[in-house]
PDB file of C-alpha atoms in Angstrom:
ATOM      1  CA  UNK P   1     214.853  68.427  36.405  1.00  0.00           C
ATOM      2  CA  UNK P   2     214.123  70.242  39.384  1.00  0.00           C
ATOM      3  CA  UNK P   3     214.404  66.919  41.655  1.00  0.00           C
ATOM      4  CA  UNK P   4     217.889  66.015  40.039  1.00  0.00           C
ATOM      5  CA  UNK P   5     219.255  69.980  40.782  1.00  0.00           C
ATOM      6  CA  UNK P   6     217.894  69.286  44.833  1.00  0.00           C
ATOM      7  CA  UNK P   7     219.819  65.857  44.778  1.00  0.00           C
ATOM      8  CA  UNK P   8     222.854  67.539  43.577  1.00  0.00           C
ATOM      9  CA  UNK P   9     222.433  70.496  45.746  1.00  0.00           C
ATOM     10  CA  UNK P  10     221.893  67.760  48.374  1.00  0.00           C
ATOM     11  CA  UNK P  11     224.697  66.055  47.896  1.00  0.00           C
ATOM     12  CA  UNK P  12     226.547  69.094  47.832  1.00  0.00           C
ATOM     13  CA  UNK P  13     225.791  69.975  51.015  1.00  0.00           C
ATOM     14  CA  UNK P  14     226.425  67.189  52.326  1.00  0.00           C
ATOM     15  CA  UNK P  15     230.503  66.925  51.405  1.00  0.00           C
ATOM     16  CA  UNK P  16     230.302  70.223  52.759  1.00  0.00           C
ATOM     17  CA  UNK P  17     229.528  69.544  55.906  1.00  0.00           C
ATOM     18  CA  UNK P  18     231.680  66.243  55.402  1.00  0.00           C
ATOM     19  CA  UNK P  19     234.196  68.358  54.809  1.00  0.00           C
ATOM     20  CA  UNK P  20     234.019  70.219  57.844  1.00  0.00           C
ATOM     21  CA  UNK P  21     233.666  67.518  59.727  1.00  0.00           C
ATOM     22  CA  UNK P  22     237.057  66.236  59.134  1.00  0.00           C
ATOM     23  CA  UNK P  23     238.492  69.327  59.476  1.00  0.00           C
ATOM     24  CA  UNK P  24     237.341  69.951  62.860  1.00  0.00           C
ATOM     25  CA  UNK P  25     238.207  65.868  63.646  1.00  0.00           C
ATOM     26  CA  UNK P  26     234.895  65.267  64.704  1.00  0.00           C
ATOM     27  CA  UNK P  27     234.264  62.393  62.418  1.00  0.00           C
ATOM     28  CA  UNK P  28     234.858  59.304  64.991  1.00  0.00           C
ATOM     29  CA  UNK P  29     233.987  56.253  63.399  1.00  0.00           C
ATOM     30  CA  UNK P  30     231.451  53.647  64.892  1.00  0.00           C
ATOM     31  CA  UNK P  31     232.649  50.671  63.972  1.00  0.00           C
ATOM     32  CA  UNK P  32     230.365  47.566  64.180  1.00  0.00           C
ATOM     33  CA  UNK P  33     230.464  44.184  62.396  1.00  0.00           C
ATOM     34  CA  UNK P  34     228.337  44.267  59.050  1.00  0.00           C
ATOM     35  CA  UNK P  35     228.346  42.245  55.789  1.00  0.00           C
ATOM     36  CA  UNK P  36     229.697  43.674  52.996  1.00  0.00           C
ATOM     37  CA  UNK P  37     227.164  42.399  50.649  1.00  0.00           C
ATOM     38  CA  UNK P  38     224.557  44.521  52.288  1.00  0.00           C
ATOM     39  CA  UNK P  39     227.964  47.599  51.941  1.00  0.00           C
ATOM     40  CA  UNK P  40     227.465  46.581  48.200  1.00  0.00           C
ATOM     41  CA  UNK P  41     223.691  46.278  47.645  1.00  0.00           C
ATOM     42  CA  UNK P  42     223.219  49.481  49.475  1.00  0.00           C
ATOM     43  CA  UNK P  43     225.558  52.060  47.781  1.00  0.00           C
ATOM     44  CA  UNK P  44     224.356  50.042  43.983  1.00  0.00           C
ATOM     45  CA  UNK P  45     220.723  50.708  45.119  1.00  0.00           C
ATOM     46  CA  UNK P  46     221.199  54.096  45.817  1.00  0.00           C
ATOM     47  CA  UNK P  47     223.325  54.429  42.236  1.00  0.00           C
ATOM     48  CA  UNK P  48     220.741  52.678  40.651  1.00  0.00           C
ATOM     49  CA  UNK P  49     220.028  55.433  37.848  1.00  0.00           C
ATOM     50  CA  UNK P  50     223.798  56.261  37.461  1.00  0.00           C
ATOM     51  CA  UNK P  51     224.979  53.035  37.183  1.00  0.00           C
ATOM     52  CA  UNK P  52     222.135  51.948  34.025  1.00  0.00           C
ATOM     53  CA  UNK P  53     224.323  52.803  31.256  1.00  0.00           C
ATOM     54  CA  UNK P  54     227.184  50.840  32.390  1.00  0.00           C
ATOM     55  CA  UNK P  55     227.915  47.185  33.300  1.00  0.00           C
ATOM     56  CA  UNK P  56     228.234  47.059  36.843  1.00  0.00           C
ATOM     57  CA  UNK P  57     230.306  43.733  38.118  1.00  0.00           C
ATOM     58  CA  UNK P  58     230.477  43.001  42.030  1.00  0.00           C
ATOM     59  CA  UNK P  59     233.035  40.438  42.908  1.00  0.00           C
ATOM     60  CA  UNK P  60     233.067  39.161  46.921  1.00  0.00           C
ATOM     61  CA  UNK P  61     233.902  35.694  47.762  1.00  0.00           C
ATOM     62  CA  UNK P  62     231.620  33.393  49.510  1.00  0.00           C
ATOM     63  CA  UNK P  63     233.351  32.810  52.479  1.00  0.00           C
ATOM     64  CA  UNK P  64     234.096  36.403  52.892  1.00  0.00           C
ATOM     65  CA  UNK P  65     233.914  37.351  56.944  1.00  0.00           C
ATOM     66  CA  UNK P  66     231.672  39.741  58.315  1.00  0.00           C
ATOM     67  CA  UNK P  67     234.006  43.067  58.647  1.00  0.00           C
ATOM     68  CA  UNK P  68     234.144  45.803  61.130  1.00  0.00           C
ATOM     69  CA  UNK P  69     233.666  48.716  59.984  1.00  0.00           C
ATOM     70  CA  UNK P  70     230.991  52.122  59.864  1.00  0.00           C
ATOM     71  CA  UNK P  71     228.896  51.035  57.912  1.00  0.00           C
ATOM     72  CA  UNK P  72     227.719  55.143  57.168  1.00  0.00           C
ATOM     73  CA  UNK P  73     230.969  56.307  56.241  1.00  0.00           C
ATOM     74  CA  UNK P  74     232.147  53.041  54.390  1.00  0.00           C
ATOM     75  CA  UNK P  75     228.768  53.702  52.239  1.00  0.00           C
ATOM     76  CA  UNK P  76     229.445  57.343  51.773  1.00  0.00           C
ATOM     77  CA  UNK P  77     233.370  55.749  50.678  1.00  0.00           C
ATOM     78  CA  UNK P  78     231.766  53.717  48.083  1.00  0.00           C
ATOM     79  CA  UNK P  79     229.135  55.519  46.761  1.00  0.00           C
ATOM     80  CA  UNK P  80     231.856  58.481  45.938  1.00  0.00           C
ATOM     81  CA  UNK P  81     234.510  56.286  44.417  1.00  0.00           C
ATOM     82  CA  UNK P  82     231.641  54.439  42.265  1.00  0.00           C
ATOM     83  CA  UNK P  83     229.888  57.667  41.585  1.00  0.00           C
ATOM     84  CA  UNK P  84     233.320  59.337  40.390  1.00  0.00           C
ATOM     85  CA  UNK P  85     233.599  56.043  38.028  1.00  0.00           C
ATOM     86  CA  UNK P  86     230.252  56.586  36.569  1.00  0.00           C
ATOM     87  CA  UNK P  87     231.225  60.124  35.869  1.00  0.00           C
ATOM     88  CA  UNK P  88     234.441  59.684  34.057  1.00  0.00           C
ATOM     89  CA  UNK P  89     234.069  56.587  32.281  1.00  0.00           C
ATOM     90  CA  UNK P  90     232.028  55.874  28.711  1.00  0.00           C
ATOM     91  CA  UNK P  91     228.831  54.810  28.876  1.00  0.00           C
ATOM     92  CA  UNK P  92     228.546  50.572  27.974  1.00  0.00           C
ATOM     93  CA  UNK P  93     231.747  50.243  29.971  1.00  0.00           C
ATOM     94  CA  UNK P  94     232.613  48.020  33.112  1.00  0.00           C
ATOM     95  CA  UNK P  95     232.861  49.167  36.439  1.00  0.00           C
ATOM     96  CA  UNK P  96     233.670  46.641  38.862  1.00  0.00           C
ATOM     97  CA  UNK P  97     233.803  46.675  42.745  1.00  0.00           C
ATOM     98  CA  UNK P  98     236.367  44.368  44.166  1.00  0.00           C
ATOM     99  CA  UNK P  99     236.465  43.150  47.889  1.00  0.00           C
ATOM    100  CA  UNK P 100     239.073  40.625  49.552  1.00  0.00           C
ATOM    101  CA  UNK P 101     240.192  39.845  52.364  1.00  0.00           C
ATOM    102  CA  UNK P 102     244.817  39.721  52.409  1.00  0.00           C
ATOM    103  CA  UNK P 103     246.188  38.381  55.616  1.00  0.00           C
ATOM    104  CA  UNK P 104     244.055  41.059  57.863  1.00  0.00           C
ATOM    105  CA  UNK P 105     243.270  43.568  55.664  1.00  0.00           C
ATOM    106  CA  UNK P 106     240.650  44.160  54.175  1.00  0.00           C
ATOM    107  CA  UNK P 107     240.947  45.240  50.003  1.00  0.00           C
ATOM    108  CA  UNK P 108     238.616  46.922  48.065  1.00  0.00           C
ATOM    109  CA  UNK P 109     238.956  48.219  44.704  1.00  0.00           C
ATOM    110  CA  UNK P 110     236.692  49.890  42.457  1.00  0.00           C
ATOM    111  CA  UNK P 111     238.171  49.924  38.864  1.00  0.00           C
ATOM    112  CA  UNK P 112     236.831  51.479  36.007  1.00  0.00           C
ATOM    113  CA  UNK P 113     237.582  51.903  32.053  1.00  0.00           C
ATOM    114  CA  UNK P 114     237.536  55.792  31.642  1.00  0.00           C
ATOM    115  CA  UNK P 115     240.411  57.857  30.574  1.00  0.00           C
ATOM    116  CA  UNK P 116     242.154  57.584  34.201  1.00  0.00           C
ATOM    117  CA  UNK P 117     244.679  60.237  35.546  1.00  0.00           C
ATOM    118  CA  UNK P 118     247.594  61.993  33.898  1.00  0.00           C
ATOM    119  CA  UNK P 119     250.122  61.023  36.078  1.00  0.00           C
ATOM    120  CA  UNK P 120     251.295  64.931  36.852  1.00  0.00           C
ATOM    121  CA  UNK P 121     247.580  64.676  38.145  1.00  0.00           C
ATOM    122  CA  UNK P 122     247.720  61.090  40.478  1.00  0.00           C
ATOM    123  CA  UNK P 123     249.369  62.727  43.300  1.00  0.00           C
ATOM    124  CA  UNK P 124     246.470  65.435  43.427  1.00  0.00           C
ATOM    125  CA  UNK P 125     243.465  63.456  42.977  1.00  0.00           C
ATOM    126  CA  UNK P 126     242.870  63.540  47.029  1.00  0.00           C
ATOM    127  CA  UNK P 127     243.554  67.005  47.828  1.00  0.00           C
ATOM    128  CA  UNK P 128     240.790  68.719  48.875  1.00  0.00           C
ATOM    129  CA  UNK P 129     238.738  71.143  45.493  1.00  0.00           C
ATOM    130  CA  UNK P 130     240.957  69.728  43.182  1.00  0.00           C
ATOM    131  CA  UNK P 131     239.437  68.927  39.707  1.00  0.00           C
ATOM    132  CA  UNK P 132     241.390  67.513  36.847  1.00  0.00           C
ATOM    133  CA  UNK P 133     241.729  69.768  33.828  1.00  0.00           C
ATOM    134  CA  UNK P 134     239.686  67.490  32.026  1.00  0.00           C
ATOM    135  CA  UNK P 135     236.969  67.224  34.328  1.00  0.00           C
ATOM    136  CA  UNK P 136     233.557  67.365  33.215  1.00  0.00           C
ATOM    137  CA  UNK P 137     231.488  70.522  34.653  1.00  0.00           C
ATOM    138  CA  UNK P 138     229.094  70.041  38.108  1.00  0.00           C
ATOM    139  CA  UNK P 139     231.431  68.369  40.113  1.00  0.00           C
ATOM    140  CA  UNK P 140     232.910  70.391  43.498  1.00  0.00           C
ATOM    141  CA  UNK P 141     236.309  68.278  44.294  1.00  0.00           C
ATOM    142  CA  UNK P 142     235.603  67.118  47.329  1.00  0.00           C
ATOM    143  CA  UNK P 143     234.426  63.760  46.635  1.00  0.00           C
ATOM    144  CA  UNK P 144     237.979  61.740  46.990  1.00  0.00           C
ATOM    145  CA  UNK P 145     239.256  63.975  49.944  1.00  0.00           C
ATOM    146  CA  UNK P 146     236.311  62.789  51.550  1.00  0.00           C
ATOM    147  CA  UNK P 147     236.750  59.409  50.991  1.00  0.00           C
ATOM    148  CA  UNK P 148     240.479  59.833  52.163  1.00  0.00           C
ATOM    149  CA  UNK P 149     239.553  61.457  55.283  1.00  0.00           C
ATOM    150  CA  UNK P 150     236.896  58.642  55.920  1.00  0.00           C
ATOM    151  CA  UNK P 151     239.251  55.771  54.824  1.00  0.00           C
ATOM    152  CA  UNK P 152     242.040  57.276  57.243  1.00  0.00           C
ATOM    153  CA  UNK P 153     239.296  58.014  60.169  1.00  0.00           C
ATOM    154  CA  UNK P 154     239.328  53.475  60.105  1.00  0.00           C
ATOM    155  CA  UNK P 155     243.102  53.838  60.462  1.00  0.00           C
ATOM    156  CA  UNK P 156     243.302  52.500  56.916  1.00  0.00           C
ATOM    157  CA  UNK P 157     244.838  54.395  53.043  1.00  0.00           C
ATOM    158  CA  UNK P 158     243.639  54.595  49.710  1.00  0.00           C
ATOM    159  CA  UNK P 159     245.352  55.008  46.729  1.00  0.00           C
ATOM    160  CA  UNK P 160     244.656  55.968  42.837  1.00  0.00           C
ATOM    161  CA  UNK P 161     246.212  54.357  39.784  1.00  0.00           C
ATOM    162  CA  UNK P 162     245.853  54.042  36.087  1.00  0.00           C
ATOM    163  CA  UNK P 163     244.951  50.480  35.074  1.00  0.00           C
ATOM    164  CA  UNK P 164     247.144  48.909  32.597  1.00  0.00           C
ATOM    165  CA  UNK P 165     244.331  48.606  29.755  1.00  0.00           C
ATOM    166  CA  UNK P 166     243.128  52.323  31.017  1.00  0.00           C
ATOM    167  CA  UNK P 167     240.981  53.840  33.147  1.00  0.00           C
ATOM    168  CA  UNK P 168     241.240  53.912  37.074  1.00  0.00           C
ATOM    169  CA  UNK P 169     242.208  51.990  40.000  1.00  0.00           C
ATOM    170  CA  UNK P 170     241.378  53.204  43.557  1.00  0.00           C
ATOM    171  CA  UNK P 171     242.066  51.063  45.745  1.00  0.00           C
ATOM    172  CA  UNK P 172     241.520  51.033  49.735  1.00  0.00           C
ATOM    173  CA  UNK P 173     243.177  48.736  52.546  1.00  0.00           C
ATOM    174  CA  UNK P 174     241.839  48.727  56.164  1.00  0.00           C
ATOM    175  CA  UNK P 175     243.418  46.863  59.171  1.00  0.00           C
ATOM    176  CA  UNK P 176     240.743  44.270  59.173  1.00  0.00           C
ATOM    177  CA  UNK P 177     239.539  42.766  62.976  1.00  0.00           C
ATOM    178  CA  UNK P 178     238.609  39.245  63.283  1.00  0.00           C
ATOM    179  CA  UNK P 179     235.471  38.185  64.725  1.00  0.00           C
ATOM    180  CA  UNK P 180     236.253  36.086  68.041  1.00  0.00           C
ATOM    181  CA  UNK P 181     233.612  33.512  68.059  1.00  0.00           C
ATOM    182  CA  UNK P 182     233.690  31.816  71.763  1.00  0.00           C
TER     183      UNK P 182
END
């Protein structure tokens, strides 16, 4: 017990001083080309114990490119939108992170089958300490600002939706580079 409370109170921190960070705009991305597999692997590693009670699908093509991108902040991205899934959808369900590749932008989604938003709510879910009313105790609100601020700091959005079976939809689109290979 006393090792989960010091992860939480670490991870609490932590958007704290994320928070602050883009507040005072000194978040400056460092991009670099990295595989998104690894993106994946990574933030599912380190949500290994969260993620047991649920089915936990990864879909990236093949021939996906390498992407430019921080790889630190894009992690931080995921682990908070697929974090937030774990916490608000039932336990058995699927929770599925999409990645593709439109045109030059790069898509990913992370979609799960929880209750999703009200929609007097969808235009809030970003905004810095908000909490749904039905949001289950422990959580601080600053989880999808951050990943806003983050998403934004690559020149890229992300959005929230309610599937159409249920549950939610974030999705996030970044100008994508391609790699020049001379």
């Amino acid at each position: 017990e006393i090792n989960i409370a010091s992860i939480r109170l670490n991870r609490l921190v932590e958007n704290l001083l994320n928070m602050s960070r883009l507040e005072s705009g000194r978040i400056t991305p460092h991009p670099d080309w990295c595989d998104i597999q690894d993106l994946a692997n990574s933030v599912s590693e380190s949500l290994k114990h969260e993620l047991e009670p649920f089915k936990f699908s990864v879909f990236i093509p093949e021939d996906m490119p390498l992407i430019f991108v921080d790889f630190g902040l894009m992690e931080q991205v995921l682990h908070n939108l697929i974090l937030n899934a774990t916490q608000n959808a039932p336990a058995g369900s699927l929770i599925q992170l999409k990645v593709l590749m439109d045109n030059l932008t790069l898509r990913i989604q992370v979609i799960d089958q929880g209750t999703g938003f009200p929609e007097t709510e969808l235009a809030s879910v970003f905004d810095k300490f908000y909490r749904g009313k039905n949001a289950k105790a422990g959580g601080t609100g600053l989880g999808l600002s951050i990943v806003k601020g983050f998403v934004e700091a690559h020149g890229g959005t992300v959005s929230a939706a309610n599937g159409e079976k249920g549950g939610a939809v974030f999705t996030i689109k970044i100008p994508a580079k391609q790699m020049d290979i001379a």
